[in-house]
Amino acid sequence: MSGLDNLKTRVKYYGVTTEDRMRTDKLRGLRTALFNSDQAETIVLNDGREFKCLINPSKINKDEDIKLLSIPFKDICLNSDRKGKTSEGIEEIGIKNGDVIQWKENQSYWLVYLQNLEEEAYFRGTLRRCRYELTIGENTYKIYFCGPSVKTMDWSSEKQIYWNGLNYDAMLTITQNEETLKFFNRFTKVKINNENWVVEATDKISTEGIIDVYLKEDYSNTVEDENEIAPIEPVEPDLESSYIKGDDSVYPYDVKQYNIINSEKGFWSVDNIKKAKILSQSSSNCEIEILGNKGEFNLIYSADGQDDIILLIKILPI
């Protein structure tokens, strides 16, 4: 091989353009650092595969722990069988925003929050530490949780009685998938570290692969918690008797439709006009508007020669 041919082969190996050669040099430098740097670590992906990477410090305080992840797009899996030559064992890692990885050396979990797209030689992105878990359905998710940021309390008083409302706030970040997209909506309630929170807003579009959820402190209801442990099955109505068909749990300012089953020639009423009012009615159905912000009331259907048919309706807090 002539000297010119040798030079062409070298140029082709390192990259045709200057930009290609720069990316190749950066990747080569990263691969060297993976085994010669004190920031070299091992991560475990969701599918159990293990790879070498660099984890560098970025920001840490009492509220958040943020690191910088550097890892090749393709590399050798540490816990897979050897495949001939070293180059033959290189495989696609496939790490992306929203993945949760385990830092093997200290058994901690981290959420890949944001990829640095300007880095083309290898994957470089931000990690946020996941200290808490959240169970949705049958799946348990590692989540990043931050809060509360409120440091003061607003007091109210009336007739020498003093009280304060719930004012803590928080934010969590979780992997975006079909289940989490469906679960997180306004007023969804969650329990994190035995504390109750209610969803005020969600950001499902700003960052690919993740959901940012903004929370507000919620009341603790021991009776409700006990019911969650041992849920009471709803009583199905007797289809042959007369009953009112419609929702028995509503929210403030809802407008609901109700129908009478197995009865006729009657009229509708409510026993507490501060909680609800009837907008329209006929002998078979009615439309009501919820006025109160909590409590309960009875929707009543009265017909001559029959006992009143009553549906107890509970107003759920927002």
PDB file of C-alpha atoms in Angstrom:
ATOM      1  CA  MET A   1       0.000   0.000   0.000  1.00  0.00           C
ATOM      2  CA  SER A   2       1.388   3.386  -1.000  1.00  0.00           C
ATOM      3  CA  GLY A   3       1.738   6.239   1.447  1.00  0.00           C
ATOM      4  CA  LEU A   4      -1.175   8.042  -0.203  1.00  0.00           C
ATOM      5  CA  ASP A   5      -3.432   4.996   0.079  1.00  0.00           C
ATOM      6  CA  ASN A   6      -2.420   4.616   3.720  1.00  0.00           C
ATOM      7  CA  LEU A   7      -3.311   8.258   4.360  1.00  0.00           C
ATOM      8  CA  LYS A   8      -6.706   7.838   2.639  1.00  0.00           C
ATOM      9  CA  THR A   9      -7.444   4.826   4.836  1.00  0.00           C
ATOM     10  CA  ARG A  10      -6.556   6.813   7.981  1.00  0.00           C
ATOM     11  CA  VAL A  11      -8.745   9.749   6.918  1.00  0.00           C
ATOM     12  CA  LYS A  12     -11.668   7.416   6.155  1.00  0.00           C
ATOM     13  CA  TYR A  13     -11.291   5.764   9.575  1.00  0.00           C
ATOM     14  CA  TYR A  14     -11.214   9.017  11.515  1.00  0.00           C
ATOM     15  CA  GLY A  15     -13.881  10.746   9.393  1.00  0.00           C
ATOM     16  CA  VAL A  16     -14.056  12.385   5.997  1.00  0.00           C
ATOM     17  CA  THR A  17     -14.885  15.889   7.215  1.00  0.00           C
ATOM     18  CA  THR A  18     -13.324  17.917  10.010  1.00  0.00           C
ATOM     19  CA  GLU A  19     -16.570  17.698  11.960  1.00  0.00           C
ATOM     20  CA  ASP A  20     -16.579  13.894  11.645  1.00  0.00           C
ATOM     21  CA  ARG A  21     -13.012  13.719  12.933  1.00  0.00           C
ATOM     22  CA  MET A  22     -13.846  15.984  15.870  1.00  0.00           C
ATOM     23  CA  ARG A  23     -16.788  13.755  16.858  1.00  0.00           C
ATOM     24  CA  THR A  24     -14.610  10.658  16.540  1.00  0.00           C
ATOM     25  CA  ASP A  25     -11.903  12.196  18.732  1.00  0.00           C
ATOM     26  CA  LYS A  26     -14.461  13.212  21.385  1.00  0.00           C
ATOM     27  CA  LEU A  27     -15.958   9.713  21.452  1.00  0.00           C
ATOM     28  CA  ARG A  28     -12.502   8.176  21.699  1.00  0.00           C
ATOM     29  CA  GLY A  29     -11.715  10.475  24.608  1.00  0.00           C
ATOM     30  CA  LEU A  30     -14.937   9.457  26.365  1.00  0.00           C
ATOM     31  CA  ARG A  31     -14.215   5.748  25.916  1.00  0.00           C
ATOM     32  CA  THR A  32     -10.773   6.252  27.470  1.00  0.00           C
ATOM     33  CA  ALA A  33     -12.293   8.140  30.413  1.00  0.00           C
ATOM     34  CA  LEU A  34     -14.830   5.367  31.043  1.00  0.00           C
ATOM     35  CA  PHE A  35     -12.047   3.268  32.588  1.00  0.00           C
ATOM     36  CA  ASN A  36      -9.561   5.947  33.697  1.00  0.00           C
ATOM     37  CA  SER A  37     -11.639   8.681  35.366  1.00  0.00           C
ATOM     38  CA  ASP A  38     -12.856   8.951  38.943  1.00  0.00           C
ATOM     39  CA  GLN A  39     -16.253   9.965  37.470  1.00  0.00           C
ATOM     40  CA  ALA A  40     -16.513   6.623  35.638  1.00  0.00           C
ATOM     41  CA  GLU A  41     -19.556   4.699  36.888  1.00  0.00           C
ATOM     42  CA  THR A  42     -21.834   1.815  35.936  1.00  0.00           C
ATOM     43  CA  ILE A  43     -25.548   2.212  35.190  1.00  0.00           C
ATOM     44  CA  VAL A  44     -28.274  -0.407  34.956  1.00  0.00           C
ATOM     45  CA  LEU A  45     -31.088   0.214  32.449  1.00  0.00           C
ATOM     46  CA  ASN A  46     -34.728  -0.811  32.869  1.00  0.00           C
ATOM     47  CA  ASP A  47     -34.099  -3.966  30.821  1.00  0.00           C
ATOM     48  CA  GLY A  48     -31.246  -5.033  33.134  1.00  0.00           C
ATOM     49  CA  ARG A  49     -28.342  -4.244  30.786  1.00  0.00           C
ATOM     50  CA  GLU A  50     -25.262  -2.617  32.317  1.00  0.00           C
ATOM     51  CA  PHE A  51     -22.984  -0.033  30.682  1.00  0.00           C
ATOM     52  CA  LYS A  52     -20.059   2.182  31.662  1.00  0.00           C
ATOM     53  CA  CYS A  53     -20.615   5.955  31.698  1.00  0.00           C
ATOM     54  CA  LEU A  54     -19.419   9.212  33.211  1.00  0.00           C
ATOM     55  CA  ILE A  55     -21.539  10.912  35.901  1.00  0.00           C
ATOM     56  CA  ASN A  56     -20.365  14.424  36.726  1.00  0.00           C
ATOM     57  CA  PRO A  57     -21.714  16.788  39.400  1.00  0.00           C
ATOM     58  CA  SER A  58     -23.906  19.706  38.322  1.00  0.00           C
ATOM     59  CA  LYS A  59     -26.082  20.968  41.193  1.00  0.00           C
ATOM     60  CA  ILE A  60     -26.911  19.685  44.637  1.00  0.00           C
ATOM     61  CA  ASN A  61     -28.860  21.179  47.546  1.00  0.00           C
ATOM     62  CA  LYS A  62     -31.516  20.049  50.005  1.00  0.00           C
ATOM     63  CA  ASP A  63     -34.231  20.211  47.322  1.00  0.00           C
ATOM     64  CA  GLU A  64     -32.561  18.590  44.325  1.00  0.00           C
ATOM     65  CA  ASP A  65     -29.593  16.540  43.206  1.00  0.00           C
ATOM     66  CA  ILE A  66     -28.710  17.003  39.532  1.00  0.00           C
ATOM     67  CA  LYS A  67     -25.914  15.222  37.665  1.00  0.00           C
ATOM     68  CA  LEU A  68     -24.593  15.197  34.088  1.00  0.00           C
ATOM     69  CA  LEU A  69     -24.565  11.858  32.241  1.00  0.00           C
ATOM     70  CA  SER A  70     -22.151  11.096  29.381  1.00  0.00           C
ATOM     71  CA  ILE A  71     -22.442   7.712  27.660  1.00  0.00           C
ATOM     72  CA  PRO A  72     -21.781   6.438  24.100  1.00  0.00           C
ATOM     73  CA  PHE A  73     -24.776   5.875  21.840  1.00  0.00           C
ATOM     74  CA  LYS A  74     -23.347   2.384  21.243  1.00  0.00           C
ATOM     75  CA  ASP A  75     -21.130   0.338  23.546  1.00  0.00           C
ATOM     76  CA  ILE A  76     -20.412  -3.114  24.957  1.00  0.00           C
ATOM     77  CA  CYS A  77     -22.954  -4.438  27.464  1.00  0.00           C
ATOM     78  CA  LEU A  78     -21.048  -5.437  30.590  1.00  0.00           C
ATOM     79  CA  ASN A  79     -23.357  -8.285  31.616  1.00  0.00           C
ATOM     80  CA  SER A  80     -23.942  -9.922  28.226  1.00  0.00           C
ATOM     81  CA  ASP A  81     -22.048 -12.838  26.691  1.00  0.00           C
ATOM     82  CA  ARG A  82     -18.893 -12.033  24.733  1.00  0.00           C
ATOM     83  CA  LYS A  83     -19.409 -11.931  20.954  1.00  0.00           C
ATOM     84  CA  GLY A  84     -16.135 -12.617  19.144  1.00  0.00           C
ATOM     85  CA  LYS A  85     -14.005  -9.520  18.694  1.00  0.00           C
ATOM     86  CA  THR A  86     -14.601  -6.502  20.908  1.00  0.00           C
ATOM     87  CA  SER A  87     -16.094  -4.514  18.037  1.00  0.00           C
ATOM     88  CA  GLU A  88     -18.623  -7.280  17.388  1.00  0.00           C
ATOM     89  CA  GLY A  89     -20.111  -6.875  20.868  1.00  0.00           C
ATOM     90  CA  ILE A  90     -20.986  -3.195  20.486  1.00  0.00           C
ATOM     91  CA  GLU A  91     -24.748  -2.620  20.620  1.00  0.00           C
ATOM     92  CA  GLU A  92     -27.223   0.258  20.651  1.00  0.00           C
ATOM     93  CA  ILE A  93     -27.819   1.507  24.202  1.00  0.00           C
ATOM     94  CA  GLY A  94     -30.992   3.443  23.355  1.00  0.00           C
ATOM     95  CA  ILE A  95     -31.065   5.714  26.410  1.00  0.00           C
ATOM     96  CA  LYS A  96     -33.539   8.622  26.143  1.00  0.00           C
ATOM     97  CA  ASN A  97     -35.504  11.261  28.055  1.00  0.00           C
ATOM     98  CA  GLY A  98     -37.792   9.724  30.669  1.00  0.00           C
ATOM     99  CA  ASP A  99     -35.699   6.601  31.292  1.00  0.00           C
ATOM    100  CA  VAL A 100     -34.992   5.708  34.917  1.00  0.00           C
ATOM    101  CA  ILE A 101     -31.523   4.265  35.480  1.00  0.00           C
ATOM    102  CA  GLN A 102     -29.844   2.749  38.517  1.00  0.00           C
ATOM    103  CA  TRP A 103     -26.407   3.986  39.556  1.00  0.00           C
ATOM    104  CA  LYS A 104     -24.973   0.599  40.390  1.00  0.00           C
ATOM    105  CA  GLU A 105     -22.124   1.701  42.660  1.00  0.00           C
ATOM    106  CA  ASN A 106     -24.452   3.355  45.220  1.00  0.00           C
ATOM    107  CA  GLN A 107     -27.818   1.740  44.344  1.00  0.00           C
ATOM    108  CA  SER A 108     -29.529   5.100  43.707  1.00  0.00           C
ATOM    109  CA  TYR A 109     -32.069   5.814  40.953  1.00  0.00           C
ATOM    110  CA  TRP A 110     -32.011   8.690  38.470  1.00  0.00           C
ATOM    111  CA  LEU A 111     -34.404  10.073  35.861  1.00  0.00           C
ATOM    112  CA  VAL A 112     -32.980  11.120  32.501  1.00  0.00           C
ATOM    113  CA  TYR A 113     -34.515  14.575  32.363  1.00  0.00           C
ATOM    114  CA  LEU A 114     -33.096  16.412  29.355  1.00  0.00           C
ATOM    115  CA  GLN A 115     -30.741  15.446  26.524  1.00  0.00           C
ATOM    116  CA  ASN A 116     -28.140  17.964  25.307  1.00  0.00           C
ATOM    117  CA  LEU A 117     -28.924  17.807  21.591  1.00  0.00           C
ATOM    118  CA  GLU A 118     -25.887  19.876  20.621  1.00  0.00           C
ATOM    119  CA  GLU A 119     -23.650  16.945  21.644  1.00  0.00           C
ATOM    120  CA  GLU A 120     -23.507  14.586  18.649  1.00  0.00           C
ATOM    121  CA  ALA A 121     -20.476  12.437  19.538  1.00  0.00           C
ATOM    122  CA  TYR A 122     -22.258  10.648  22.404  1.00  0.00           C
ATOM    123  CA  PHE A 123     -25.352  10.944  24.610  1.00  0.00           C
ATOM    124  CA  ARG A 124     -25.062  13.760  27.104  1.00  0.00           C
ATOM    125  CA  GLY A 125     -27.952  14.724  29.358  1.00  0.00           C
ATOM    126  CA  THR A 126     -29.196  15.766  32.787  1.00  0.00           C
ATOM    127  CA  LEU A 127     -30.077  13.351  35.583  1.00  0.00           C
ATOM    128  CA  ARG A 128     -32.410  14.070  38.498  1.00  0.00           C
ATOM    129  CA  ARG A 129     -32.328  11.852  41.542  1.00  0.00           C
ATOM    130  CA  CYS A 130     -35.465   9.807  42.281  1.00  0.00           C
ATOM    131  CA  ARG A 131     -35.843   9.478  46.051  1.00  0.00           C
ATOM    132  CA  TYR A 132     -39.517   8.470  46.092  1.00  0.00           C
ATOM    133  CA  GLU A 133     -41.879   6.002  44.462  1.00  0.00           C
ATOM    134  CA  LEU A 134     -45.457   6.313  43.227  1.00  0.00           C
ATOM    135  CA  THR A 135     -47.735   3.346  42.506  1.00  0.00           C
ATOM    136  CA  ILE A 136     -50.203   3.664  39.631  1.00  0.00           C
ATOM    137  CA  GLY A 137     -52.361   0.620  39.076  1.00  0.00           C
ATOM    138  CA  GLU A 138     -50.045  -2.374  39.279  1.00  0.00           C
ATOM    139  CA  ASN A 139     -46.874  -0.461  38.354  1.00  0.00           C
ATOM    140  CA  THR A 140     -44.464   1.369  40.672  1.00  0.00           C
ATOM    141  CA  TYR A 141     -42.577   4.370  39.271  1.00  0.00           C
ATOM    142  CA  LYS A 142     -39.420   6.037  40.550  1.00  0.00           C
ATOM    143  CA  ILE A 143     -40.106   9.791  40.641  1.00  0.00           C
ATOM    144  CA  TYR A 144     -38.244  13.044  41.148  1.00  0.00           C
ATOM    145  CA  PHE A 145     -40.018  15.058  43.860  1.00  0.00           C
ATOM    146  CA  CYS A 146     -39.315  18.631  44.954  1.00  0.00           C
ATOM    147  CA  GLY A 147     -41.133  20.683  47.546  1.00  0.00           C
ATOM    148  CA  PRO A 148     -42.582  22.417  49.307  1.00  0.00           C
ATOM    149  CA  SER A 149     -41.190  25.841  48.447  1.00  0.00           C
ATOM    150  CA  VAL A 150     -43.625  27.770  50.683  1.00  0.00           C
ATOM    151  CA  LYS A 151     -41.934  29.097  53.832  1.00  0.00           C
ATOM    152  CA  THR A 152     -44.734  31.165  55.383  1.00  0.00           C
ATOM    153  CA  MET A 153     -48.270  30.517  56.620  1.00  0.00           C
ATOM    154  CA  ASP A 154     -51.343  32.681  56.124  1.00  0.00           C
ATOM    155  CA  TRP A 155     -53.597  32.893  59.199  1.00  0.00           C
ATOM    156  CA  SER A 156     -57.283  33.787  59.221  1.00  0.00           C
ATOM    157  CA  SER A 157     -59.463  34.750  62.148  1.00  0.00           C
ATOM    158  CA  GLU A 158     -63.131  35.219  62.940  1.00  0.00           C
ATOM    159  CA  LYS A 159     -64.737  35.753  66.340  1.00  0.00           C
ATOM    160  CA  GLN A 160     -61.435  35.045  68.104  1.00  0.00           C
ATOM    161  CA  ILE A 161     -61.076  31.748  66.268  1.00  0.00           C
ATOM    162  CA  TYR A 162     -57.814  31.382  64.313  1.00  0.00           C
ATOM    163  CA  TRP A 163     -57.029  28.913  61.553  1.00  0.00           C
ATOM    164  CA  ASN A 164     -54.788  28.419  58.544  1.00  0.00           C
ATOM    165  CA  GLY A 165     -55.392  26.691  55.241  1.00  0.00           C
ATOM    166  CA  LEU A 166     -53.302  24.184  53.331  1.00  0.00           C
ATOM    167  CA  ASN A 167     -50.695  26.088  51.340  1.00  0.00           C
ATOM    168  CA  TYR A 168     -47.777  23.715  50.719  1.00  0.00           C
ATOM    169  CA  ASP A 169     -46.852  23.131  47.087  1.00  0.00           C
ATOM    170  CA  ALA A 170     -44.628  20.591  45.334  1.00  0.00           C
ATOM    171  CA  MET A 171     -43.600  19.256  41.947  1.00  0.00           C
ATOM    172  CA  LEU A 172     -42.900  15.761  40.707  1.00  0.00           C
ATOM    173  CA  THR A 173     -41.440  14.489  37.458  1.00  0.00           C
ATOM    174  CA  ILE A 174     -42.302  11.047  36.126  1.00  0.00           C
ATOM    175  CA  THR A 175     -41.755   8.962  33.005  1.00  0.00           C
ATOM    176  CA  GLN A 176     -44.338   9.667  30.312  1.00  0.00           C
ATOM    177  CA  ASN A 177     -46.203   6.673  28.951  1.00  0.00           C
ATOM    178  CA  GLU A 178     -49.800   5.739  28.175  1.00  0.00           C
ATOM    179  CA  GLU A 179     -50.581   4.934  31.817  1.00  0.00           C
ATOM    180  CA  THR A 180     -49.121   8.122  33.331  1.00  0.00           C
ATOM    181  CA  LEU A 181     -50.653  10.309  30.611  1.00  0.00           C
ATOM    182  CA  LYS A 182     -54.091   8.928  31.455  1.00  0.00           C
ATOM    183  CA  PHE A 183     -53.596   9.066  35.235  1.00  0.00           C
ATOM    184  CA  PHE A 184     -52.388  12.633  35.807  1.00  0.00           C
ATOM    185  CA  ASN A 185     -55.144  15.217  35.398  1.00  0.00           C
ATOM    186  CA  ARG A 186     -56.354  18.178  37.438  1.00  0.00           C
ATOM    187  CA  PHE A 187     -57.694  17.163  40.890  1.00  0.00           C
ATOM    188  CA  THR A 188     -56.063  13.703  40.743  1.00  0.00           C
ATOM    189  CA  LYS A 189     -55.029  12.745  44.290  1.00  0.00           C
ATOM    190  CA  VAL A 190     -51.715  11.028  45.069  1.00  0.00           C
ATOM    191  CA  LYS A 191     -49.913   9.910  48.216  1.00  0.00           C
ATOM    192  CA  ILE A 192     -46.139  10.432  48.395  1.00  0.00           C
ATOM    193  CA  ASN A 193     -44.143   9.475  51.476  1.00  0.00           C
ATOM    194  CA  ASN A 194     -47.464   9.097  53.377  1.00  0.00           C
ATOM    195  CA  GLU A 195     -48.484  12.689  52.560  1.00  0.00           C
ATOM    196  CA  ASN A 196     -51.570  13.549  50.495  1.00  0.00           C
ATOM    197  CA  TRP A 197     -51.359  15.826  47.453  1.00  0.00           C
ATOM    198  CA  VAL A 198     -53.764  16.921  44.730  1.00  0.00           C
ATOM    199  CA  VAL A 199     -52.772  17.762  41.151  1.00  0.00           C
ATOM    200  CA  GLU A 200     -53.193  21.428  40.210  1.00  0.00           C
ATOM    201  CA  ALA A 201     -51.534  21.398  36.772  1.00  0.00           C
ATOM    202  CA  THR A 202     -49.539  19.122  34.476  1.00  0.00           C
ATOM    203  CA  ASP A 203     -47.006  19.779  31.735  1.00  0.00           C
ATOM    204  CA  LYS A 204     -47.125  16.889  29.277  1.00  0.00           C
ATOM    205  CA  ILE A 205     -45.755  18.666  26.197  1.00  0.00           C
ATOM    206  CA  SER A 206     -42.676  20.742  27.072  1.00  0.00           C
ATOM    207  CA  THR A 207     -40.190  17.865  27.375  1.00  0.00           C
ATOM    208  CA  GLU A 208     -40.396  14.646  25.416  1.00  0.00           C
ATOM    209  CA  GLY A 209     -40.648  11.493  27.519  1.00  0.00           C
ATOM    210  CA  ILE A 210     -41.538  13.081  30.864  1.00  0.00           C
ATOM    211  CA  ILE A 211     -44.443  14.715  32.705  1.00  0.00           C
ATOM    212  CA  ASP A 212     -43.994  17.574  35.160  1.00  0.00           C
ATOM    213  CA  VAL A 213     -46.799  17.534  37.727  1.00  0.00           C
ATOM    214  CA  TYR A 214     -47.517  20.512  40.013  1.00  0.00           C
ATOM    215  CA  LEU A 215     -49.115  19.621  43.337  1.00  0.00           C
ATOM    216  CA  LYS A 216     -50.931  21.236  46.230  1.00  0.00           C
ATOM    217  CA  GLU A 217     -51.140  19.907  49.771  1.00  0.00           C
ATOM    218  CA  ASP A 218     -54.352  17.951  50.388  1.00  0.00           C
ATOM    219  CA  TYR A 219     -56.284  16.951  53.497  1.00  0.00           C
ATOM    220  CA  SER A 220     -55.682  13.621  55.207  1.00  0.00           C
ATOM    221  CA  ASN A 221     -58.837  11.576  55.706  1.00  0.00           C
ATOM    222  CA  THR A 222     -58.252   8.526  57.896  1.00  0.00           C
ATOM    223  CA  VAL A 223     -61.694   7.110  57.101  1.00  0.00           C
ATOM    224  CA  GLU A 224     -61.044   7.433  53.378  1.00  0.00           C
ATOM    225  CA  ASP A 225     -57.613   5.819  53.797  1.00  0.00           C
ATOM    226  CA  GLU A 226     -59.169   2.864  55.603  1.00  0.00           C
ATOM    227  CA  ASN A 227     -61.687   2.487  52.806  1.00  0.00           C
ATOM    228  CA  GLU A 228     -58.809   2.381  50.316  1.00  0.00           C
ATOM    229  CA  ILE A 229     -57.365  -0.569  52.226  1.00  0.00           C
ATOM    230  CA  ALA A 230     -60.713  -2.379  52.449  1.00  0.00           C
ATOM    231  CA  PRO A 231     -62.963  -0.875  49.770  1.00  0.00           C
ATOM    232  CA  ILE A 232     -66.710  -1.170  50.173  1.00  0.00           C
ATOM    233  CA  GLU A 233     -68.384  -2.605  47.124  1.00  0.00           C
ATOM    234  CA  PRO A 234     -71.245  -0.417  45.830  1.00  0.00           C
ATOM    235  CA  VAL A 235     -74.749  -1.783  46.299  1.00  0.00           C
ATOM    236  CA  GLU A 236     -76.382  -2.508  42.976  1.00  0.00           C
ATOM    237  CA  PRO A 237     -80.013  -1.313  42.759  1.00  0.00           C
ATOM    238  CA  ASP A 238     -82.866  -3.796  42.474  1.00  0.00           C
ATOM    239  CA  LEU A 239     -83.802  -3.497  38.816  1.00  0.00           C
ATOM    240  CA  GLU A 240     -87.415  -4.463  39.559  1.00  0.00           C
ATOM    241  CA  SER A 241     -88.011  -1.743  42.169  1.00  0.00           C
ATOM    242  CA  SER A 242     -88.197   2.016  41.677  1.00  0.00           C
ATOM    243  CA  TYR A 243     -84.953   3.999  41.965  1.00  0.00           C
ATOM    244  CA  ILE A 244     -83.232   7.153  40.747  1.00  0.00           C
ATOM    245  CA  LYS A 245     -80.542   6.604  38.122  1.00  0.00           C
ATOM    246  CA  GLY A 246     -77.584   9.024  38.155  1.00  0.00           C
ATOM    247  CA  ASP A 247     -74.329   9.941  39.875  1.00  0.00           C
ATOM    248  CA  ASP A 248     -74.342   9.872  43.675  1.00  0.00           C
ATOM    249  CA  SER A 249     -70.957  11.659  43.898  1.00  0.00           C
ATOM    250  CA  VAL A 250     -70.584  15.092  42.312  1.00  0.00           C
ATOM    251  CA  TYR A 251     -68.302  18.140  42.340  1.00  0.00           C
ATOM    252  CA  PRO A 252     -69.221  21.775  43.025  1.00  0.00           C
ATOM    253  CA  TYR A 253     -70.896  23.551  40.078  1.00  0.00           C
ATOM    254  CA  ASP A 254     -71.574  20.300  38.206  1.00  0.00           C
ATOM    255  CA  VAL A 255     -74.791  20.086  36.176  1.00  0.00           C
ATOM    256  CA  LYS A 256     -76.204  16.547  36.314  1.00  0.00           C
ATOM    257  CA  GLN A 257     -79.059  14.591  34.742  1.00  0.00           C
ATOM    258  CA  TYR A 258     -81.173  12.083  36.723  1.00  0.00           C
ATOM    259  CA  ASN A 259     -83.885   9.646  35.613  1.00  0.00           C
ATOM    260  CA  ILE A 260     -86.574   7.789  37.514  1.00  0.00           C
ATOM    261  CA  ILE A 261     -86.765   4.045  36.881  1.00  0.00           C
ATOM    262  CA  ASN A 262     -89.970   1.997  37.362  1.00  0.00           C
ATOM    263  CA  SER A 263     -92.124   4.941  38.405  1.00  0.00           C
ATOM    264  CA  GLU A 264     -94.062   7.764  36.708  1.00  0.00           C
ATOM    265  CA  LYS A 265     -96.335  10.800  37.178  1.00  0.00           C
ATOM    266  CA  GLY A 266     -94.262  12.274  39.965  1.00  0.00           C
ATOM    267  CA  PHE A 267     -92.204  15.420  40.584  1.00  0.00           C
ATOM    268  CA  TRP A 268     -88.651  16.186  41.742  1.00  0.00           C
ATOM    269  CA  SER A 269     -87.301  18.153  44.730  1.00  0.00           C
ATOM    270  CA  VAL A 270     -84.155  18.561  46.841  1.00  0.00           C
ATOM    271  CA  ASP A 271     -84.088  18.761  50.623  1.00  0.00           C
ATOM    272  CA  ASN A 272     -81.404  21.492  50.792  1.00  0.00           C
ATOM    273  CA  ILE A 273     -81.659  24.397  48.352  1.00  0.00           C
ATOM    274  CA  LYS A 274     -78.263  25.705  49.498  1.00  0.00           C
ATOM    275  CA  LYS A 275     -76.588  22.601  48.097  1.00  0.00           C
ATOM    276  CA  ALA A 276     -78.415  22.163  44.778  1.00  0.00           C
ATOM    277  CA  LYS A 277     -81.226  23.523  42.670  1.00  0.00           C
ATOM    278  CA  ILE A 278     -83.416  21.954  39.987  1.00  0.00           C
ATOM    279  CA  LEU A 279     -82.915  23.600  36.603  1.00  0.00           C
ATOM    280  CA  SER A 280     -85.622  21.652  34.747  1.00  0.00           C
ATOM    281  CA  GLN A 281     -87.776  18.586  35.285  1.00  0.00           C
ATOM    282  CA  SER A 282     -90.380  16.288  33.790  1.00  0.00           C
ATOM    283  CA  SER A 283     -92.195  13.284  35.202  1.00  0.00           C
ATOM    284  CA  SER A 284     -89.320  11.014  34.107  1.00  0.00           C
ATOM    285  CA  ASN A 285     -86.116  13.062  34.516  1.00  0.00           C
ATOM    286  CA  CYS A 286     -84.581  16.230  35.915  1.00  0.00           C
ATOM    287  CA  GLU A 287     -81.500  18.406  35.587  1.00  0.00           C
ATOM    288  CA  ILE A 288     -79.863  19.836  38.705  1.00  0.00           C
ATOM    289  CA  GLU A 289     -76.986  22.240  39.405  1.00  0.00           C
ATOM    290  CA  ILE A 290     -74.656  21.709  42.372  1.00  0.00           C
ATOM    291  CA  LEU A 291     -74.285  24.855  44.499  1.00  0.00           C
ATOM    292  CA  GLY A 292     -72.458  23.816  47.674  1.00  0.00           C
ATOM    293  CA  ASN A 293     -68.729  23.146  47.850  1.00  0.00           C
ATOM    294  CA  LYS A 294     -69.025  20.205  50.254  1.00  0.00           C
ATOM    295  CA  GLY A 295     -71.567  18.126  52.160  1.00  0.00           C
ATOM    296  CA  GLU A 296     -74.540  16.147  50.911  1.00  0.00           C
ATOM    297  CA  PHE A 297     -78.222  16.414  50.054  1.00  0.00           C
ATOM    298  CA  ASN A 298     -81.167  14.234  49.029  1.00  0.00           C
ATOM    299  CA  LEU A 299     -82.718  14.217  45.584  1.00  0.00           C
ATOM    300  CA  ILE A 300     -86.380  13.211  46.025  1.00  0.00           C
ATOM    301  CA  TYR A 301     -88.959  11.859  43.573  1.00  0.00           C
ATOM    302  CA  SER A 302     -92.539  12.029  44.876  1.00  0.00           C
ATOM    303  CA  ALA A 303     -95.581  10.359  43.269  1.00  0.00           C
ATOM    304  CA  ASP A 304     -99.135   9.936  44.531  1.00  0.00           C
ATOM    305  CA  GLY A 305     -99.763   6.658  46.348  1.00  0.00           C
ATOM    306  CA  GLN A 306     -96.064   5.807  46.563  1.00  0.00           C
ATOM    307  CA  ASP A 307     -93.322   6.272  49.097  1.00  0.00           C
ATOM    308  CA  ASP A 308     -90.799   8.948  48.187  1.00  0.00           C
ATOM    309  CA  ILE A 309     -87.827   7.666  46.223  1.00  0.00           C
ATOM    310  CA  ILE A 310     -84.620   9.229  47.570  1.00  0.00           C
ATOM    311  CA  LEU A 311     -81.035   9.361  46.284  1.00  0.00           C
ATOM    312  CA  LEU A 312     -78.351  10.618  48.683  1.00  0.00           C
ATOM    313  CA  ILE A 313     -75.829  12.710  46.726  1.00  0.00           C
ATOM    314  CA  LYS A 314     -72.417  13.612  48.177  1.00  0.00           C
ATOM    315  CA  ILE A 315     -70.504  16.731  47.079  1.00  0.00           C
ATOM    316  CA  LEU A 316     -66.790  15.981  46.782  1.00  0.00           C
ATOM    317  CA  PRO A 317     -64.256  18.719  47.616  1.00  0.00           C
ATOM    318  CA  ILE A 318     -62.277  20.205  44.740  1.00  0.00           C
TER     319      ILE A 318
END
